[in-house]
Structures are given as C-alpha cells and as structure tokens.
mmCIF file with all atom_site columns, C-alpha atoms in Angstrom:
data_model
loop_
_atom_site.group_PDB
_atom_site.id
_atom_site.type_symbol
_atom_site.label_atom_id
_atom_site.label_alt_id
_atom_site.label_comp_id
_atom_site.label_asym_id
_atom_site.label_entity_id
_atom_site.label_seq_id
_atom_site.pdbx_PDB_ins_code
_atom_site.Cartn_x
_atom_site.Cartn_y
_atom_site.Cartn_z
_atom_site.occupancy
_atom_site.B_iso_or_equiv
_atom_site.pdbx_formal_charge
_atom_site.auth_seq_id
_atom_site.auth_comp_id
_atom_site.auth_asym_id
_atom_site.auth_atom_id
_atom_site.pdbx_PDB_model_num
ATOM 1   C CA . UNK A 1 1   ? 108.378 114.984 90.415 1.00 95.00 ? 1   UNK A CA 1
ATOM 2   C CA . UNK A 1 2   ? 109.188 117.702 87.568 1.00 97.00 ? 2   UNK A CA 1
ATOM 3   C CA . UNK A 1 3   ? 110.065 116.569 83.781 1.00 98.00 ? 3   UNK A CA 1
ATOM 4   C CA . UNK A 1 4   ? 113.045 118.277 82.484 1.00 98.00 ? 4   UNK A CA 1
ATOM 5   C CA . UNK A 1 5   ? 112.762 118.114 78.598 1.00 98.00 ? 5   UNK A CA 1
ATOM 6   C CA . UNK A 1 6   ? 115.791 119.030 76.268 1.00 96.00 ? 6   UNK A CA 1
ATOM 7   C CA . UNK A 1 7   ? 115.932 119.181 72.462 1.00 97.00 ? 7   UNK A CA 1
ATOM 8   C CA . UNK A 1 8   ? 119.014 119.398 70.145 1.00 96.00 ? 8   UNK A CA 1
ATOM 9   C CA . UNK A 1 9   ? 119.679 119.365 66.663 1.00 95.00 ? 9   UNK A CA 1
ATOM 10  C CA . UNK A 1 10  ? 123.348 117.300 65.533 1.00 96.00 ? 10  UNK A CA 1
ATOM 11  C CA . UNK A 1 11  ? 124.941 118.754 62.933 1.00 95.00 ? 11  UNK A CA 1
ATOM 12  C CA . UNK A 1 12  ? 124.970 116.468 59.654 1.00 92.00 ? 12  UNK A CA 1
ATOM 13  C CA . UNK A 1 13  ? 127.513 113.492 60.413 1.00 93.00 ? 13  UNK A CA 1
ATOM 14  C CA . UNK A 1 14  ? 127.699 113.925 64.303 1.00 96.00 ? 14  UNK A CA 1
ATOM 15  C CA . UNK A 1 15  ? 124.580 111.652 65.080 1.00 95.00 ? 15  UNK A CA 1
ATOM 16  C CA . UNK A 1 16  ? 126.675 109.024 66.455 1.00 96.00 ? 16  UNK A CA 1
ATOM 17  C CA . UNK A 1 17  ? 128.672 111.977 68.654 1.00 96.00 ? 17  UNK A CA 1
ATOM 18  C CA . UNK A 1 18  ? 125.538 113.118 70.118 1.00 96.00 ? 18  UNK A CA 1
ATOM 19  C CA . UNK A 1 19  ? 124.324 109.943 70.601 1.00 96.00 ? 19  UNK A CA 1
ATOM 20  C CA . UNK A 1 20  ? 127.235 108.256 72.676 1.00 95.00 ? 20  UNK A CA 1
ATOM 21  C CA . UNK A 1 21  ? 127.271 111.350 74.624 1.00 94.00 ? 21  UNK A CA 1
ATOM 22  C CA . UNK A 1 22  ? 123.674 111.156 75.742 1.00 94.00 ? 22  UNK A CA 1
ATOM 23  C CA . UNK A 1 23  ? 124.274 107.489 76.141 1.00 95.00 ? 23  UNK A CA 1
ATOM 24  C CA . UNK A 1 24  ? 127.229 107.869 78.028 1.00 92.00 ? 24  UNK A CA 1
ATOM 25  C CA . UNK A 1 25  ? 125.814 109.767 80.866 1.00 93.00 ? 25  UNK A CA 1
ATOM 26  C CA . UNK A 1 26  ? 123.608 107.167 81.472 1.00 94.00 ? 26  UNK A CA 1
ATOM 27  C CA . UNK A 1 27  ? 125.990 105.810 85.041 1.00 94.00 ? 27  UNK A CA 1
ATOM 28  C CA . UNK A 1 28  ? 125.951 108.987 85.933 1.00 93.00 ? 28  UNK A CA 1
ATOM 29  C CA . UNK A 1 29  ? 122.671 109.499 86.119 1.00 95.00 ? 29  UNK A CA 1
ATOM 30  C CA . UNK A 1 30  ? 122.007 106.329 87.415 1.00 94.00 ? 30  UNK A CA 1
ATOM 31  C CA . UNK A 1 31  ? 124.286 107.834 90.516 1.00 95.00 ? 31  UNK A CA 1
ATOM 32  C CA . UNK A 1 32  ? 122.455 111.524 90.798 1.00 96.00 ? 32  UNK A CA 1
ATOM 33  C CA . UNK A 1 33  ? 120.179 112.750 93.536 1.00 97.00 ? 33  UNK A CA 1
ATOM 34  C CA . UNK A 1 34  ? 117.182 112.878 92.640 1.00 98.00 ? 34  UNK A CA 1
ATOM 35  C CA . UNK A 1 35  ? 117.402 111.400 89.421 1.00 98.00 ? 35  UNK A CA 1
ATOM 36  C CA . UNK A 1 36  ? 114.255 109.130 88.407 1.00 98.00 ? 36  UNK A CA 1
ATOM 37  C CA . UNK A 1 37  ? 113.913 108.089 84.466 1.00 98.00 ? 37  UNK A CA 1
ATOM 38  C CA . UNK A 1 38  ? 115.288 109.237 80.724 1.00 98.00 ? 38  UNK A CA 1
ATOM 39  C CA . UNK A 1 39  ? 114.150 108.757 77.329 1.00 98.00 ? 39  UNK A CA 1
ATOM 40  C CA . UNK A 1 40  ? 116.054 109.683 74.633 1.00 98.00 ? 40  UNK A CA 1
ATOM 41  C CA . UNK A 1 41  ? 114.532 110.098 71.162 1.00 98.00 ? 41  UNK A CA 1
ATOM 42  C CA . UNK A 1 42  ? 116.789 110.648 67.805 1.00 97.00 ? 42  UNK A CA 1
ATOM 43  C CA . UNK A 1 43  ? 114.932 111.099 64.313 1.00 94.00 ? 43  UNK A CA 1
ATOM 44  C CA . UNK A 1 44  ? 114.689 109.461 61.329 1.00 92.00 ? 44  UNK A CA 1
ATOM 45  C CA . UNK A 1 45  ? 115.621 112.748 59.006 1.00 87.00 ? 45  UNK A CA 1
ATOM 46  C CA . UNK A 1 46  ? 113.516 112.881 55.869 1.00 84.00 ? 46  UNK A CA 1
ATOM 47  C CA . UNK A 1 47  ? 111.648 109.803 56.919 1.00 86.00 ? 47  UNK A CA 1
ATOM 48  C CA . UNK A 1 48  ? 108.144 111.479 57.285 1.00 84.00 ? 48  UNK A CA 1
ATOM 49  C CA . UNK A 1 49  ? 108.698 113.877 54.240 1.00 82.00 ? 49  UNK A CA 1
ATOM 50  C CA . UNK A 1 50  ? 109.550 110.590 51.680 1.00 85.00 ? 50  UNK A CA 1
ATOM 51  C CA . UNK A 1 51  ? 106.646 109.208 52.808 1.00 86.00 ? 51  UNK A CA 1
ATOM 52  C CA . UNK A 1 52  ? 104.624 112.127 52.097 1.00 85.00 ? 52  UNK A CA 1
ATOM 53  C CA . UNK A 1 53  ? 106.109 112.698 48.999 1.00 84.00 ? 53  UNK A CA 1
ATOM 54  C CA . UNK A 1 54  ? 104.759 109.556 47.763 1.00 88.00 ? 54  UNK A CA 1
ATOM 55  C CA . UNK A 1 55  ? 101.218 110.497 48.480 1.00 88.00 ? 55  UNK A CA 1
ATOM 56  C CA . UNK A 1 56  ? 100.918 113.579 47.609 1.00 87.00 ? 56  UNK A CA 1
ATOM 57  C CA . UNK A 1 57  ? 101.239 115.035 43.569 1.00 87.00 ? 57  UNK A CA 1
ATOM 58  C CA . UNK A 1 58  ? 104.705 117.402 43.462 1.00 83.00 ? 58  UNK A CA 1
ATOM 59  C CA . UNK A 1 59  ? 102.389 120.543 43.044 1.00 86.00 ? 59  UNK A CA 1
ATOM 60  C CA . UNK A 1 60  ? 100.880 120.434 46.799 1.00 83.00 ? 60  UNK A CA 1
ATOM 61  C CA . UNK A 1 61  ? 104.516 120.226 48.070 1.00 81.00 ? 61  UNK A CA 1
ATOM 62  C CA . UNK A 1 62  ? 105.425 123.204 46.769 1.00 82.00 ? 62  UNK A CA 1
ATOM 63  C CA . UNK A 1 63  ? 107.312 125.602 49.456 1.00 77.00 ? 63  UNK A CA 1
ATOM 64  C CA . UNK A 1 64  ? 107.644 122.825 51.912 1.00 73.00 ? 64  UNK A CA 1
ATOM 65  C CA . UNK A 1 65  ? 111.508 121.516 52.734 1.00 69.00 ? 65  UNK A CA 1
ATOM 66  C CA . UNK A 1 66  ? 111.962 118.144 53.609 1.00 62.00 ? 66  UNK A CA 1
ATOM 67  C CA . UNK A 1 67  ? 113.794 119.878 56.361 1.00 59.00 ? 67  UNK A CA 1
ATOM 68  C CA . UNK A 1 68  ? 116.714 117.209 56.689 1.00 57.00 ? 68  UNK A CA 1
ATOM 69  C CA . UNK A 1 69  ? 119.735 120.036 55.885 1.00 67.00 ? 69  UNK A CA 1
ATOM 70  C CA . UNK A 1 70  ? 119.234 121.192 59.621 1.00 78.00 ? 70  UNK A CA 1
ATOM 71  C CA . UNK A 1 71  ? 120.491 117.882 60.646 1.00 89.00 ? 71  UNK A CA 1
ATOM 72  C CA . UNK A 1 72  ? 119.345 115.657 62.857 1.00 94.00 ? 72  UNK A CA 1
ATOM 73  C CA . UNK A 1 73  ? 116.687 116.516 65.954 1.00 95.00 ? 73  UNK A CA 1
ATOM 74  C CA . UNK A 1 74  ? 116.957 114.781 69.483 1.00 97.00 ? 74  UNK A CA 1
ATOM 75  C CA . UNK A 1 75  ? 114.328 115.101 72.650 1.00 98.00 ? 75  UNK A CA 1
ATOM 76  C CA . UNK A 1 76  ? 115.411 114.187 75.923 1.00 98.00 ? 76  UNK A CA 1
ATOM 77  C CA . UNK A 1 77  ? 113.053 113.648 78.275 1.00 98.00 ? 77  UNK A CA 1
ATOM 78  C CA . UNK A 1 78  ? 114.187 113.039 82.047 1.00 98.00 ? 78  UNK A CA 1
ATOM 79  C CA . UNK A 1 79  ? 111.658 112.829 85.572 1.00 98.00 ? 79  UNK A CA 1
ATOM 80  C CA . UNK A 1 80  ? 112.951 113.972 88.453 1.00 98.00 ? 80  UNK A CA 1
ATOM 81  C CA . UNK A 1 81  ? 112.496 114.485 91.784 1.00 98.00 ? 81  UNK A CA 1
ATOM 82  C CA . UNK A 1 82  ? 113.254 118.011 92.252 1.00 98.00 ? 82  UNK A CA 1
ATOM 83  C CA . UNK A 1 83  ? 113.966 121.217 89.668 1.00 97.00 ? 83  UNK A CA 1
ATOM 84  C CA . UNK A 1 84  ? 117.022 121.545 92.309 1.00 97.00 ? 84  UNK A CA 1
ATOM 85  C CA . UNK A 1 85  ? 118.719 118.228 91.347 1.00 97.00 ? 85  UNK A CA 1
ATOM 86  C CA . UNK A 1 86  ? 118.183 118.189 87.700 1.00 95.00 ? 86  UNK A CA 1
ATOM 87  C CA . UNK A 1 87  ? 120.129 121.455 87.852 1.00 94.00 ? 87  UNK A CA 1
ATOM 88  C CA . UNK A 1 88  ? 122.685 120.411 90.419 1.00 93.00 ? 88  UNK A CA 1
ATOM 89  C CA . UNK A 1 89  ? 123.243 117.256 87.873 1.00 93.00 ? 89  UNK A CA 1
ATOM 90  C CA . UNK A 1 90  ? 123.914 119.790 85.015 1.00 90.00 ? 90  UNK A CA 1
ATOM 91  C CA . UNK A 1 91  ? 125.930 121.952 87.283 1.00 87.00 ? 91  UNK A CA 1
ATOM 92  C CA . UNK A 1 92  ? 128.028 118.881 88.149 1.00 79.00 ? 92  UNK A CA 1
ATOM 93  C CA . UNK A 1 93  ? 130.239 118.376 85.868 1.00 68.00 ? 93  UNK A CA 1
ATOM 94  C CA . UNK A 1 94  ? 130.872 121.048 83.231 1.00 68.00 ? 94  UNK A CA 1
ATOM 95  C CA . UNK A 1 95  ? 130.036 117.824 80.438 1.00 68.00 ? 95  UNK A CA 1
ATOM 96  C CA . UNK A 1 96  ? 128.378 119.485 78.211 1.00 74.00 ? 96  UNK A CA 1
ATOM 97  C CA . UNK A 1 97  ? 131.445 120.664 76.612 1.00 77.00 ? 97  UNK A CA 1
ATOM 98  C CA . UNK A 1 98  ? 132.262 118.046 74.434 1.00 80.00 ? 98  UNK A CA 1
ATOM 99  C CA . UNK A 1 99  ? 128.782 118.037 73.392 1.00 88.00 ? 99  UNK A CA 1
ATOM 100 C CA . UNK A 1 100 ? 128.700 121.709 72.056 1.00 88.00 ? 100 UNK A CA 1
ATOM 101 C CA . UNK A 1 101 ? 130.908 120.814 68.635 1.00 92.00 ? 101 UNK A CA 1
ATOM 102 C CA . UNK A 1 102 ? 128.493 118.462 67.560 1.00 94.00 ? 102 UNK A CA 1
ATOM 103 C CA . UNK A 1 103 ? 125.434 120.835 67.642 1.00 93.00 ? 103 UNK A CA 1
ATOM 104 C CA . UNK A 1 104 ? 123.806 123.575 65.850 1.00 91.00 ? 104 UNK A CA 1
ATOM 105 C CA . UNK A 1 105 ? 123.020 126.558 67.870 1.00 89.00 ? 105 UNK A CA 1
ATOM 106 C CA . UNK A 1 106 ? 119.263 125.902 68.146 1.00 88.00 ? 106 UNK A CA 1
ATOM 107 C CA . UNK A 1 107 ? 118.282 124.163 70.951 1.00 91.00 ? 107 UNK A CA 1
ATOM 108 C CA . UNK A 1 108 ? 115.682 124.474 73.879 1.00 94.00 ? 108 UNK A CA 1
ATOM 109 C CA . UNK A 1 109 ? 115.977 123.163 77.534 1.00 94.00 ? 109 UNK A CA 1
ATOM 110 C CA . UNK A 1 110 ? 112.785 123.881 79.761 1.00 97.00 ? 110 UNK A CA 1
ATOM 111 C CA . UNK A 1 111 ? 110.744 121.638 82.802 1.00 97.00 ? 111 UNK A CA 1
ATOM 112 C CA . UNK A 1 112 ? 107.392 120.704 82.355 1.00 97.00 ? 112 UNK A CA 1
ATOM 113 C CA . UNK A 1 113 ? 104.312 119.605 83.943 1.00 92.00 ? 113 UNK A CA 1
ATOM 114 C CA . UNK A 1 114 ? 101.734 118.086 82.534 1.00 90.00 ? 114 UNK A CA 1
ATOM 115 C CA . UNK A 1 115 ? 98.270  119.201 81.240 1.00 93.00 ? 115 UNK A CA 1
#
C-alpha cells in the first residue's frame, strides 16, 4: 500500500468549486485499479487565529497574519495499492482541468510512508 497525499489552496470564493470537484471523483475512484481509501480535509480559514486572538493580548500577535487572504487550504489523503495506479488514475482522464481555475498556484502532491 503507498499513501498519495495532495494539498491545495482555493482561491477566495471557489471553496464550493474545489469541493464538488474532489467530491465528484468519488465513482471514479470507487471504479480505479488499485484504488483503496480517501479523506478529504477543507479548513476552517481564520478559525484557529480568532481563537488565538482571544487569548492572547494584541502586542504578542504582532507580525503574525491570520493567514486567511491565501484562501482556503485542502489535504487529500488517498491509500493505494500501488504508486503505478494512483498515477495511472491521474493519467486517466486529463480532470484536473477544470480544477486548475479554482486554485492558487501553490500546491504540493507527493506519496508517503509512514514513520
């Protein structure tokens, strides 16, 4: 088994873009060699920083963003069998097209294994 971990940022407004797509490739997937399990994680932008912000006195915040004008981050995190049919699966079906619009340029797309 290999974990193949993506993370994206949406641009402000295209959450619910980014979302359906992820969402929507879920039959596919369900259908691909190879193909095991997916989470997909979306966050709560500025959630962490509020609640900081009410702990903490305005002058130890100094410097630090509440980082929600780089929209909003996702992690996908797929298991499956083989590095060779996660990659066929992306190969597949040139879908990430639609996707691209709704992102900023950062991004990172890697497998794993665990520690």
């Amino acid at each position: 088994m290999v974990t193949y971990i993506a993370t994206v940022y949406a641009k402000p407004g295209h959450e619910d873009q980014v979302t359906a797509h992820y969402k929507n490739l879920e039959p596919l997937l369900a259908d691909a060699k190879g193909f095991q399990s997916r989470k997909i994680y979306r966050a709560m932008p500025g959630t962490m920083a509020e609640e900081i912000r009410k702990r903490l006195p305005p002058e130890k915040l100094v410097g630090h963003p509440d980082g929600t004008d780089q929209g909003t981050h996702f992690i996908v995190i797929e298991n499956w069998d083989s590095v060779e049919d996660r990659v066929a699966f992306a190969l597949g079906a040139g879908r990430s097209k639609d996707l691209i619009e709704h992102l900023h340029n950062q991004h990172t797309h890697e497998f794993y294994e665990e520690v």
